Amino acid sequence: MIASQLEPTVIKSGDNVIIRMPSLNAKIVSLNPSKMVSLGKFGSFNASELIGKPFGHTYEIEKGGTIVPHTTAGFDNADITEANNKEIVDNPKSQKLTFEEIERLKTMSLAGDVSAKEIIASLTENNEAFDKKTEFSKSKYILRKQRKFMKSFVPLETSVFNLCSYFFEFNPGKIRGIRADTLSQILSLANVYSNARILAVDDGQGMIIGALLSRMAAGGQLLGIHDGDSSNYDVIRYMNLAADSRDLLQTLPWSKLYHTVEPFTEQLAENATADDKSGRERRMRGHAKLSDTIDNLRRGEFDALVISTNYNPKSVIERLVPFLGGSRMLVVYDQSKDVLLETFTWLRQSPEFLNVQLTESWLREYQ
């Protein structure tokens, strides 16, 4: 066997990237090499500076919009000493710099005339209590000031885990409050694998649909049932999926679930314009796409049915279970325990389902 080393994932032009700032706030940006990326008080940088660099590193913004790698301070360099904090009194007067002087340093930092390191050095040098602190307390103090003043950021890949964590933290209603650990449990219970045929209802703007596509990246078929004439799988647009992965997804409105597709018979008039011909070709492609999607649904025998819906899950299951293959997995997610209990009771009483389980996961962060 020949040992191989995985190449680090690097940022490419046009990628969507999650930018995590020192304040722990985050934003998603699409990298256009000719544009500047603004991070508010933390500064702005040229998007082209980030292209070709690896994800997950900390970068500091310098004057002119350039970025350089930055090593964050932490407890690794803190030495064990006999110092303690018992003599330290919480007194605002321990800081010799006045409010006006600190504000002037902030203004100079925004203009790029002084670095965050210089501001933090001034604050520590003029703090009478700093030298009395333990090494761990000093490190914690510096970390707090870095979060406040350091013009740095960490680019994160828009992976399923990172996107789910981002939306759960900043906009949980968009993804129906699903956590990353719950999403991983859904993928595991549904037994999603490459070349599988999956039927899904995702009213969480595509968080589950995107996760399914990511798991099926090498091949398969994913059919999403949605409200309205077009799907609103907004989360997928943030994922840097390859075109062939996106092509695995087909969508069908609820209103077309039992639709019968008639042959395409539209004819052009003799005096048809170029716009008329273009419109007919577009409608013909749409007709063929709809026909192919409905044929795929009618074939049935899907390997899994995954449901996250604003409707009553029971009504959705009754409509879609006939398209599910025998001995295949049905997974239902909902934010409400009462909705799941009602669905669980109904499934347990039905002779069509076996091994019905109600589960709850909880991922607790280490403190």
mmCIF file of C-alpha atoms in Angstrom:
data_model
loop_
_atom_site.group_PDB
_atom_site.id
_atom_site.type_symbol
_atom_site.label_atom_id
_atom_site.label_comp_id
_atom_site.label_asym_id
_atom_site.label_seq_id
_atom_site.Cartn_x
_atom_site.Cartn_y
_atom_site.Cartn_z
ATOM 1 C CA MET A 1 0.000 0.000 0.000
ATOM 2 C CA ILE A 2 1.140 3.529 -0.745
ATOM 3 C CA ALA A 3 0.449 6.092 1.957
ATOM 4 C CA SER A 4 -1.080 9.298 0.659
ATOM 5 C CA GLN A 5 -1.532 12.670 2.350
ATOM 6 C CA LEU A 6 -4.746 14.617 1.870
ATOM 7 C CA GLU A 7 -4.211 18.076 0.445
ATOM 8 C CA PRO A 8 -5.616 20.916 2.584
ATOM 9 C CA THR A 9 -8.854 22.433 1.354
ATOM 10 C CA VAL A 10 -8.081 25.843 -0.081
ATOM 11 C CA ILE A 11 -10.368 28.764 -0.854
ATOM 12 C CA LYS A 12 -11.254 29.311 -4.513
ATOM 13 C CA SER A 13 -12.663 32.263 -6.420
ATOM 14 C CA GLY A 14 -16.457 32.372 -6.166
ATOM 15 C CA ASP A 15 -16.563 30.198 -3.033
ATOM 16 C CA ASN A 16 -18.973 30.989 -0.229
ATOM 17 C CA VAL A 17 -17.080 31.344 3.043
ATOM 18 C CA ILE A 18 -18.183 31.780 6.660
ATOM 19 C CA ILE A 19 -16.122 34.583 8.200
ATOM 20 C CA ARG A 20 -15.787 34.247 11.975
ATOM 21 C CA MET A 21 -14.701 37.513 13.634
ATOM 22 C CA PRO A 22 -12.908 38.048 16.982
ATOM 23 C CA SER A 23 -16.234 39.003 18.598
ATOM 24 C CA LEU A 24 -17.443 35.491 17.613
ATOM 25 C CA ASN A 25 -20.016 37.040 15.274
ATOM 26 C CA ALA A 26 -20.000 35.578 11.771
ATOM 27 C CA LYS A 27 -21.177 36.340 8.254
ATOM 28 C CA ILE A 28 -21.309 34.453 4.960
ATOM 29 C CA VAL A 29 -19.576 36.095 2.008
ATOM 30 C CA SER A 30 -19.150 35.122 -1.629
ATOM 31 C CA LEU A 31 -15.588 35.761 -2.727
ATOM 32 C CA ASN A 32 -15.317 37.983 -5.796
ATOM 33 C CA PRO A 33 -11.603 38.676 -6.467
ATOM 34 C CA SER A 34 -12.340 42.245 -7.563
ATOM 35 C CA LYS A 35 -14.332 43.183 -4.440
ATOM 36 C CA MET A 36 -13.549 44.204 -0.871
ATOM 37 C CA VAL A 37 -14.962 42.269 2.079
ATOM 38 C CA SER A 38 -16.072 44.544 4.925
ATOM 39 C CA LEU A 39 -16.085 43.291 8.513
ATOM 40 C CA GLY A 40 -17.244 46.541 10.100
ATOM 41 C CA LYS A 41 -15.032 47.721 12.936
ATOM 42 C CA PHE A 42 -12.664 44.820 12.276
ATOM 43 C CA GLY A 43 -11.662 46.329 8.931
ATOM 44 C CA SER A 44 -11.873 45.396 5.252
ATOM 45 C CA PHE A 45 -9.693 43.232 3.037
ATOM 46 C CA ASN A 46 -9.344 42.372 -0.640
ATOM 47 C CA ALA A 47 -11.167 39.133 -1.436
ATOM 48 C CA SER A 48 -8.326 38.185 -3.776
ATOM 49 C CA GLU A 49 -6.011 38.020 -0.734
ATOM 50 C CA LEU A 50 -7.962 35.047 0.621
ATOM 51 C CA ILE A 51 -8.058 33.000 -2.600
ATOM 52 C CA GLY A 52 -5.633 30.088 -2.525
ATOM 53 C CA LYS A 53 -5.289 30.110 1.254
ATOM 54 C CA PRO A 54 -6.491 27.241 3.481
ATOM 55 C CA PHE A 55 -9.656 27.313 5.577
ATOM 56 C CA GLY A 56 -9.485 27.440 9.347
ATOM 57 C CA HIS A 57 -6.433 29.666 9.796
ATOM 58 C CA THR A 58 -6.546 33.051 11.531
ATOM 59 C CA TYR A 59 -5.647 36.006 9.324
ATOM 60 C CA GLU A 60 -4.927 39.575 10.424
ATOM 61 C CA ILE A 61 -5.992 42.545 8.288
ATOM 62 C CA GLU A 62 -3.261 45.080 7.583
ATOM 63 C CA LYS A 63 -3.396 48.560 6.140
ATOM 64 C CA GLY A 64 -4.350 48.541 2.463
ATOM 65 C CA GLY A 65 -6.565 45.473 2.715
ATOM 66 C CA THR A 66 -3.812 42.865 2.776
ATOM 67 C CA ILE A 67 -3.948 39.905 5.157
ATOM 68 C CA VAL A 68 -1.232 37.921 6.940
ATOM 69 C CA PRO A 69 -1.416 34.727 9.020
ATOM 70 C CA HIS A 70 -1.856 35.408 12.714
ATOM 71 C CA THR A 71 -1.154 33.197 15.720
ATOM 72 C CA THR A 72 -3.746 33.730 18.418
ATOM 73 C CA ALA A 73 -2.689 34.053 22.010
ATOM 74 C CA GLY A 74 -3.903 31.455 24.459
ATOM 75 C CA PHE A 75 -2.984 29.394 27.480
ATOM 76 C CA ASP A 76 -0.301 27.324 25.735
ATOM 77 C CA ASN A 77 2.366 29.900 26.522
ATOM 78 C CA ALA A 78 1.204 30.525 30.102
ATOM 79 C CA ASP A 79 3.746 29.433 32.674
ATOM 80 C CA ILE A 80 2.823 28.052 36.083
ATOM 81 C CA THR A 81 3.896 30.605 38.737
ATOM 82 C CA GLU A 82 3.262 31.341 42.399
ATOM 83 C CA ALA A 83 1.300 34.489 41.522
ATOM 84 C CA ASN A 84 -2.376 34.748 42.419
ATOM 85 C CA ASN A 85 -5.196 37.236 42.089
ATOM 86 C CA LYS A 86 -5.997 37.809 45.769
ATOM 87 C CA GLU A 87 -4.391 41.272 45.822
ATOM 88 C CA ILE A 88 -6.263 42.476 42.732
ATOM 89 C CA VAL A 89 -9.145 44.864 43.312
ATOM 90 C CA ASP A 90 -11.675 45.630 40.607
ATOM 91 C CA ASN A 91 -10.856 49.321 40.249
ATOM 92 C CA PRO A 92 -11.382 51.298 37.008
ATOM 93 C CA LYS A 93 -8.608 53.664 38.075
ATOM 94 C CA SER A 94 -6.034 50.905 37.604
ATOM 95 C CA GLN A 95 -6.073 51.793 33.889
ATOM 96 C CA LYS A 96 -3.935 54.923 33.447
ATOM 97 C CA LEU A 97 -5.160 55.630 29.906
ATOM 98 C CA THR A 98 -8.169 57.926 29.826
ATOM 99 C CA PHE A 99 -11.369 57.174 27.931
ATOM 100 C CA GLU A 100 -10.473 59.840 25.357
ATOM 101 C CA GLU A 101 -7.032 58.317 24.781
ATOM 102 C CA ILE A 102 -8.498 54.847 24.258
ATOM 103 C CA GLU A 103 -11.088 56.214 21.818
ATOM 104 C CA ARG A 104 -8.288 57.977 19.910
ATOM 105 C CA LEU A 105 -6.431 54.675 19.627
ATOM 106 C CA LYS A 106 -9.614 53.019 18.281
ATOM 107 C CA THR A 107 -9.971 55.738 15.633
ATOM 108 C CA MET A 108 -6.334 55.350 14.619
ATOM 109 C CA SER A 109 -6.834 51.573 14.420
ATOM 110 C CA LEU A 110 -9.773 51.936 12.020
ATOM 111 C CA ALA A 111 -7.606 54.182 9.818
ATOM 112 C CA GLY A 112 -4.808 51.612 9.903
ATOM 113 C CA ASP A 113 -2.361 53.963 11.641
ATOM 114 C CA VAL A 114 -1.979 51.748 14.692
ATOM 115 C CA SER A 115 -2.260 47.980 15.015
ATOM 116 C CA ALA A 116 -4.400 46.056 17.476
ATOM 117 C CA LYS A 117 -1.222 44.623 18.993
ATOM 118 C CA GLU A 118 -0.025 48.132 19.786
ATOM 119 C CA ILE A 119 -3.378 49.020 21.383
ATOM 120 C CA ILE A 120 -3.332 45.882 23.548
ATOM 121 C CA ALA A 121 0.313 46.563 24.494
ATOM 122 C CA SER A 122 -0.609 50.119 25.564
ATOM 123 C CA LEU A 123 -3.547 48.829 27.625
ATOM 124 C CA THR A 124 -1.432 46.224 29.424
ATOM 125 C CA GLU A 125 1.506 48.573 30.039
ATOM 126 C CA ASN A 126 -0.777 51.205 31.536
ATOM 127 C CA ASN A 127 -2.763 48.766 33.658
ATOM 128 C CA GLU A 128 -1.392 48.804 37.218
ATOM 129 C CA ALA A 129 -3.056 45.482 38.062
ATOM 130 C CA PHE A 130 -1.778 43.574 35.010
ATOM 131 C CA ASP A 131 1.588 42.569 36.484
ATOM 132 C CA LYS A 132 -0.147 41.277 39.619
ATOM 133 C CA LYS A 133 -2.256 38.805 37.630
ATOM 134 C CA THR A 134 -1.403 35.142 37.196
ATOM 135 C CA GLU A 135 -0.162 34.046 33.786
ATOM 136 C CA PHE A 136 -3.562 32.488 33.072
ATOM 137 C CA SER A 137 -5.347 35.697 34.033
ATOM 138 C CA LYS A 138 -3.008 37.663 31.782
ATOM 139 C CA SER A 139 -3.807 35.342 28.882
ATOM 140 C CA LYS A 140 -7.557 35.684 29.500
ATOM 141 C CA TYR A 141 -7.204 39.475 29.647
ATOM 142 C CA ILE A 142 -5.299 39.564 26.361
ATOM 143 C CA LEU A 143 -7.843 37.267 24.695
ATOM 144 C CA ARG A 144 -10.697 39.581 25.742
ATOM 145 C CA LYS A 145 -8.883 42.584 24.316
ATOM 146 C CA GLN A 146 -8.094 40.709 21.124
ATOM 147 C CA ARG A 147 -11.790 39.977 20.620
ATOM 148 C CA LYS A 148 -12.451 43.677 21.008
ATOM 149 C CA PHE A 149 -9.594 45.237 19.040
ATOM 150 C CA MET A 150 -7.877 42.613 16.869
ATOM 151 C CA LYS A 151 -8.580 43.120 13.146
ATOM 152 C CA SER A 152 -8.544 39.436 12.353
ATOM 153 C CA PHE A 153 -10.879 36.681 11.183
ATOM 154 C CA VAL A 154 -11.106 32.944 10.543
ATOM 155 C CA PRO A 155 -12.505 31.703 7.197
ATOM 156 C CA LEU A 156 -14.584 28.537 7.621
ATOM 157 C CA GLU A 157 -15.724 26.163 4.911
ATOM 158 C CA THR A 158 -19.484 26.162 4.242
ATOM 159 C CA SER A 159 -19.726 22.488 5.125
ATOM 160 C CA VAL A 160 -22.964 20.934 6.358
ATOM 161 C CA PHE A 161 -21.781 21.096 9.978
ATOM 162 C CA ASN A 162 -20.567 24.706 9.769
ATOM 163 C CA LEU A 163 -23.679 25.931 7.954
ATOM 164 C CA CYS A 164 -26.037 24.166 10.348
ATOM 165 C CA SER A 165 -24.131 25.567 13.334
ATOM 166 C CA TYR A 166 -24.116 29.055 11.786
ATOM 167 C CA PHE A 167 -27.855 29.181 11.115
ATOM 168 C CA PHE A 168 -28.711 27.533 14.444
ATOM 169 C CA GLU A 169 -26.756 30.287 16.213
ATOM 170 C CA PHE A 170 -27.848 33.313 14.182
ATOM 171 C CA ASN A 171 -31.134 32.364 12.472
ATOM 172 C CA PRO A 172 -32.547 29.099 13.879
ATOM 173 C CA GLY A 173 -36.043 29.726 12.500
ATOM 174 C CA LYS A 174 -34.695 29.505 8.951
ATOM 175 C CA ILE A 175 -33.763 25.823 9.384
ATOM 176 C CA ARG A 176 -36.615 24.962 11.775
ATOM 177 C CA GLY A 177 -34.255 24.900 14.756
ATOM 178 C CA ILE A 178 -32.312 21.822 13.718
ATOM 179 C CA ARG A 179 -28.946 21.305 15.433
ATOM 180 C CA ALA A 180 -25.872 19.784 13.835
ATOM 181 C CA ASP A 181 -26.020 16.692 16.064
ATOM 182 C CA THR A 182 -29.700 16.167 15.232
ATOM 183 C CA LEU A 183 -28.949 16.537 11.521
ATOM 184 C CA SER A 184 -26.223 13.897 11.734
ATOM 185 C CA GLN A 185 -28.679 11.583 13.489
ATOM 186 C CA ILE A 186 -31.202 12.069 10.663
ATOM 187 C CA LEU A 187 -28.591 11.133 8.048
ATOM 188 C CA SER A 188 -27.594 8.061 10.045
ATOM 189 C CA LEU A 189 -31.146 6.859 10.715
ATOM 190 C CA ALA A 190 -32.157 7.384 7.086
ATOM 191 C CA ASN A 191 -29.186 5.250 5.978
ATOM 192 C CA VAL A 192 -28.210 7.765 3.294
ATOM 193 C CA TYR A 193 -25.454 6.554 1.006
ATOM 194 C CA SER A 194 -24.088 7.149 -2.473
ATOM 195 C CA ASN A 195 -26.382 6.044 -5.322
ATOM 196 C CA ALA A 196 -29.397 5.923 -2.999
ATOM 197 C CA ARG A 197 -32.824 7.206 -4.068
ATOM 198 C CA ILE A 198 -34.164 9.536 -1.382
ATOM 199 C CA LEU A 199 -37.567 11.228 -1.101
ATOM 200 C CA ALA A 200 -37.617 14.284 1.149
ATOM 201 C CA VAL A 201 -39.848 17.073 2.422
ATOM 202 C CA ASP A 202 -37.780 19.928 3.849
ATOM 203 C CA ASP A 203 -39.530 23.116 4.925
ATOM 204 C CA GLY A 204 -36.336 24.339 6.606
ATOM 205 C CA GLN A 205 -35.127 26.123 3.439
ATOM 206 C CA GLY A 206 -32.975 23.214 2.317
ATOM 207 C CA MET A 207 -30.767 22.455 5.329
ATOM 208 C CA ILE A 208 -31.710 18.765 5.279
ATOM 209 C CA ILE A 209 -31.809 18.652 1.458
ATOM 210 C CA GLY A 210 -28.284 20.101 1.351
ATOM 211 C CA ALA A 211 -27.047 17.575 3.896
ATOM 212 C CA LEU A 212 -28.554 14.725 1.868
ATOM 213 C CA LEU A 213 -26.882 16.026 -1.314
ATOM 214 C CA SER A 214 -23.563 16.258 0.474
ATOM 215 C CA ARG A 215 -23.852 12.647 1.644
ATOM 216 C CA MET A 216 -24.895 11.458 -1.855
ATOM 217 C CA ALA A 217 -22.191 13.418 -3.682
ATOM 218 C CA ALA A 218 -20.996 10.478 -5.797
ATOM 219 C CA GLY A 219 -24.407 9.646 -7.288
ATOM 220 C CA GLY A 220 -28.028 8.779 -6.690
ATOM 221 C CA GLN A 221 -31.364 10.609 -6.874
ATOM 222 C CA LEU A 222 -32.920 13.065 -4.449
ATOM 223 C CA LEU A 223 -36.519 14.194 -4.947
ATOM 224 C CA GLY A 224 -37.727 17.122 -2.851
ATOM 225 C CA ILE A 225 -41.446 17.852 -2.425
ATOM 226 C CA HIS A 226 -42.207 21.510 -1.685
ATOM 227 C CA ASP A 227 -44.871 24.219 -1.473
ATOM 228 C CA GLY A 228 -45.400 26.761 -4.240
ATOM 229 C CA ASP A 229 -44.371 26.617 -7.875
ATOM 230 C CA SER A 230 -40.639 26.641 -7.143
ATOM 231 C CA SER A 231 -38.566 25.307 -4.262
ATOM 232 C CA ASN A 232 -37.072 27.562 -1.613
ATOM 233 C CA TYR A 233 -33.930 25.629 -0.760
ATOM 234 C CA ASP A 234 -31.949 28.766 0.064
ATOM 235 C CA VAL A 235 -29.312 27.047 2.210
ATOM 236 C CA ILE A 236 -28.038 25.044 -0.763
ATOM 237 C CA ARG A 237 -26.801 28.184 -2.516
ATOM 238 C CA TYR A 238 -24.254 28.705 0.279
ATOM 239 C CA MET A 239 -22.809 25.219 -0.164
ATOM 240 C CA ASN A 240 -19.937 24.948 -2.610
ATOM 241 C CA LEU A 241 -21.423 21.904 -4.297
ATOM 242 C CA ALA A 242 -20.166 20.714 -7.653
ATOM 243 C CA ALA A 243 -22.573 20.912 -10.594
ATOM 244 C CA ASP A 244 -22.933 17.119 -10.802
ATOM 245 C CA SER A 245 -23.948 17.028 -7.124
ATOM 246 C CA ARG A 246 -26.622 19.669 -7.693
ATOM 247 C CA ASP A 247 -27.913 17.687 -10.668
ATOM 248 C CA LEU A 248 -28.869 14.841 -8.305
ATOM 249 C CA LEU A 249 -31.712 17.005 -6.977
ATOM 250 C CA GLN A 250 -35.172 17.038 -8.530
ATOM 251 C CA THR A 251 -38.026 19.108 -7.098
ATOM 252 C CA LEU A 252 -41.801 18.720 -7.353
ATOM 253 C CA PRO A 253 -44.594 20.930 -5.951
ATOM 254 C CA TRP A 254 -47.292 19.322 -3.828
ATOM 255 C CA SER A 255 -49.818 20.460 -6.433
ATOM 256 C CA LYS A 256 -48.147 18.185 -9.037
ATOM 257 C CA LEU A 257 -48.013 15.088 -6.837
ATOM 258 C CA TYR A 258 -50.864 13.356 -8.693
ATOM 259 C CA HIS A 259 -50.481 15.336 -11.911
ATOM 260 C CA THR A 260 -50.831 13.593 -15.264
ATOM 261 C CA VAL A 261 -48.414 14.947 -17.867
ATOM 262 C CA GLU A 262 -49.880 15.356 -21.326
ATOM 263 C CA PRO A 263 -47.671 15.337 -24.437
ATOM 264 C CA PHE A 264 -46.130 18.674 -25.371
ATOM 265 C CA THR A 265 -48.093 19.895 -28.392
ATOM 266 C CA GLU A 266 -47.396 23.633 -28.561
ATOM 267 C CA GLN A 267 -46.800 24.813 -32.133
ATOM 268 C CA LEU A 268 -45.206 28.031 -33.333
ATOM 269 C CA ALA A 269 -46.999 30.426 -35.637
ATOM 270 C CA GLU A 270 -45.567 31.002 -39.106
ATOM 271 C CA ASN A 271 -44.523 34.536 -38.214
ATOM 272 C CA ALA A 272 -42.966 33.534 -34.844
ATOM 273 C CA THR A 273 -40.191 35.794 -33.586
ATOM 274 C CA ALA A 274 -36.902 34.767 -32.019
ATOM 275 C CA ASP A 275 -38.410 35.452 -28.586
ATOM 276 C CA ASP A 276 -41.354 33.179 -29.403
ATOM 277 C CA LYS A 277 -38.991 30.363 -30.391
ATOM 278 C CA SER A 278 -36.873 30.882 -27.281
ATOM 279 C CA GLY A 279 -39.983 30.832 -25.080
ATOM 280 C CA ARG A 280 -41.247 27.620 -26.673
ATOM 281 C CA GLU A 281 -37.899 25.904 -26.179
ATOM 282 C CA ARG A 282 -37.877 27.002 -22.536
ATOM 283 C CA ARG A 283 -41.400 25.659 -21.955
ATOM 284 C CA MET A 284 -40.521 22.419 -23.744
ATOM 285 C CA ARG A 285 -37.500 21.914 -21.482
ATOM 286 C CA GLY A 286 -39.674 22.631 -18.431
ATOM 287 C CA HIS A 287 -42.285 20.133 -19.647
ATOM 288 C CA ALA A 288 -39.628 17.455 -20.188
ATOM 289 C CA LYS A 289 -38.132 18.133 -16.756
ATOM 290 C CA LEU A 290 -41.528 17.881 -15.055
ATOM 291 C CA SER A 291 -42.337 14.683 -16.950
ATOM 292 C CA ASP A 292 -39.016 13.117 -15.911
ATOM 293 C CA THR A 293 -39.520 14.112 -12.269
ATOM 294 C CA ILE A 294 -43.049 12.671 -12.119
ATOM 295 C CA ASP A 295 -41.862 9.468 -13.813
ATOM 296 C CA ASN A 296 -39.145 9.181 -11.170
ATOM 297 C CA LEU A 297 -41.749 9.594 -8.401
ATOM 298 C CA ARG A 298 -44.118 7.073 -10.009
ATOM 299 C CA ARG A 299 -41.368 4.439 -10.121
ATOM 300 C CA GLY A 300 -41.407 4.511 -6.320
ATOM 301 C CA GLU A 301 -39.188 2.102 -4.360
ATOM 302 C CA PHE A 302 -37.295 4.994 -2.732
ATOM 303 C CA ASP A 303 -34.648 3.959 -0.216
ATOM 304 C CA ALA A 304 -35.666 6.506 2.427
ATOM 305 C CA LEU A 305 -38.274 9.139 3.191
ATOM 306 C CA VAL A 306 -37.078 12.123 5.261
ATOM 307 C CA ILE A 307 -39.650 14.644 6.504
ATOM 308 C CA SER A 308 -39.286 18.064 8.137
ATOM 309 C CA THR A 309 -42.551 19.847 7.470
ATOM 310 C CA ASN A 310 -44.756 22.670 8.711
ATOM 311 C CA TYR A 311 -47.777 20.452 8.028
ATOM 312 C CA ASN A 312 -49.038 17.607 10.153
ATOM 313 C CA PRO A 313 -46.461 14.818 9.550
ATOM 314 C CA LYS A 314 -49.227 12.205 9.501
ATOM 315 C CA SER A 315 -50.832 13.743 6.398
ATOM 316 C CA VAL A 316 -47.444 13.931 4.651
ATOM 317 C CA ILE A 317 -46.590 10.326 5.499
ATOM 318 C CA GLU A 318 -49.948 9.074 4.195
ATOM 319 C CA ARG A 319 -49.325 10.751 0.823
ATOM 320 C CA LEU A 320 -45.687 9.764 0.361
ATOM 321 C CA VAL A 321 -45.263 6.341 1.996
ATOM 322 C CA PRO A 322 -46.747 4.556 -1.068
ATOM 323 C CA PHE A 323 -43.631 5.673 -2.976
ATOM 324 C CA LEU A 324 -41.270 4.222 -0.347
ATOM 325 C CA GLY A 325 -39.710 0.813 -0.887
ATOM 326 C CA GLY A 326 -40.368 -2.087 1.449
ATOM 327 C CA SER A 327 -38.232 -2.337 4.607
ATOM 328 C CA ARG A 328 -36.920 1.160 3.992
ATOM 329 C CA MET A 329 -36.397 3.975 6.480
ATOM 330 C CA LEU A 330 -38.877 6.726 7.367
ATOM 331 C CA VAL A 331 -37.423 9.617 9.425
ATOM 332 C CA VAL A 332 -39.541 12.504 10.752
ATOM 333 C CA TYR A 333 -38.063 15.632 12.384
ATOM 334 C CA ASP A 334 -40.014 18.319 14.198
ATOM 335 C CA GLN A 335 -39.271 21.003 16.782
ATOM 336 C CA SER A 336 -42.381 20.114 18.773
ATOM 337 C CA LYS A 337 -42.353 17.082 21.046
ATOM 338 C CA ASP A 338 -46.159 16.957 20.984
ATOM 339 C CA VAL A 339 -46.213 16.670 17.180
ATOM 340 C CA LEU A 340 -43.688 13.834 17.287
ATOM 341 C CA LEU A 341 -45.556 12.040 20.080
ATOM 342 C CA GLU A 342 -48.759 12.151 18.067
ATOM 343 C CA THR A 343 -46.969 10.852 14.968
ATOM 344 C CA PHE A 344 -45.143 8.195 17.010
ATOM 345 C CA THR A 345 -48.397 6.900 18.517
ATOM 346 C CA TRP A 346 -50.057 6.700 15.112
ATOM 347 C CA LEU A 347 -47.079 4.879 13.553
ATOM 348 C CA ARG A 348 -46.946 2.380 16.451
ATOM 349 C CA GLN A 349 -50.618 1.551 15.987
ATOM 350 C CA SER A 350 -50.315 1.145 12.221
ATOM 351 C CA PRO A 351 -49.547 -2.371 10.904
ATOM 352 C CA GLU A 352 -47.523 -0.845 8.033
ATOM 353 C CA PHE A 353 -44.544 0.215 10.178
ATOM 354 C CA LEU A 354 -42.054 -1.726 12.298
ATOM 355 C CA ASN A 355 -39.521 -0.759 14.965
ATOM 356 C CA VAL A 356 -40.940 2.738 15.504
ATOM 357 C CA GLN A 357 -38.688 4.798 17.782
ATOM 358 C CA LEU A 358 -38.821 8.284 19.271
ATOM 359 C CA THR A 359 -35.328 9.657 19.890
ATOM 360 C CA GLU A 360 -33.782 12.865 21.120
ATOM 361 C CA SER A 361 -30.117 13.815 20.861
ATOM 362 C CA TRP A 362 -28.315 16.504 22.733
ATOM 363 C CA LEU A 363 -24.799 17.770 22.075
ATOM 364 C CA ARG A 364 -23.429 19.659 25.070
ATOM 365 C CA GLU A 365 -20.384 21.842 24.553
ATOM 366 C CA TYR A 366 -17.468 21.432 26.908
ATOM 367 C CA GLN A 367 -17.019 24.385 29.222
#
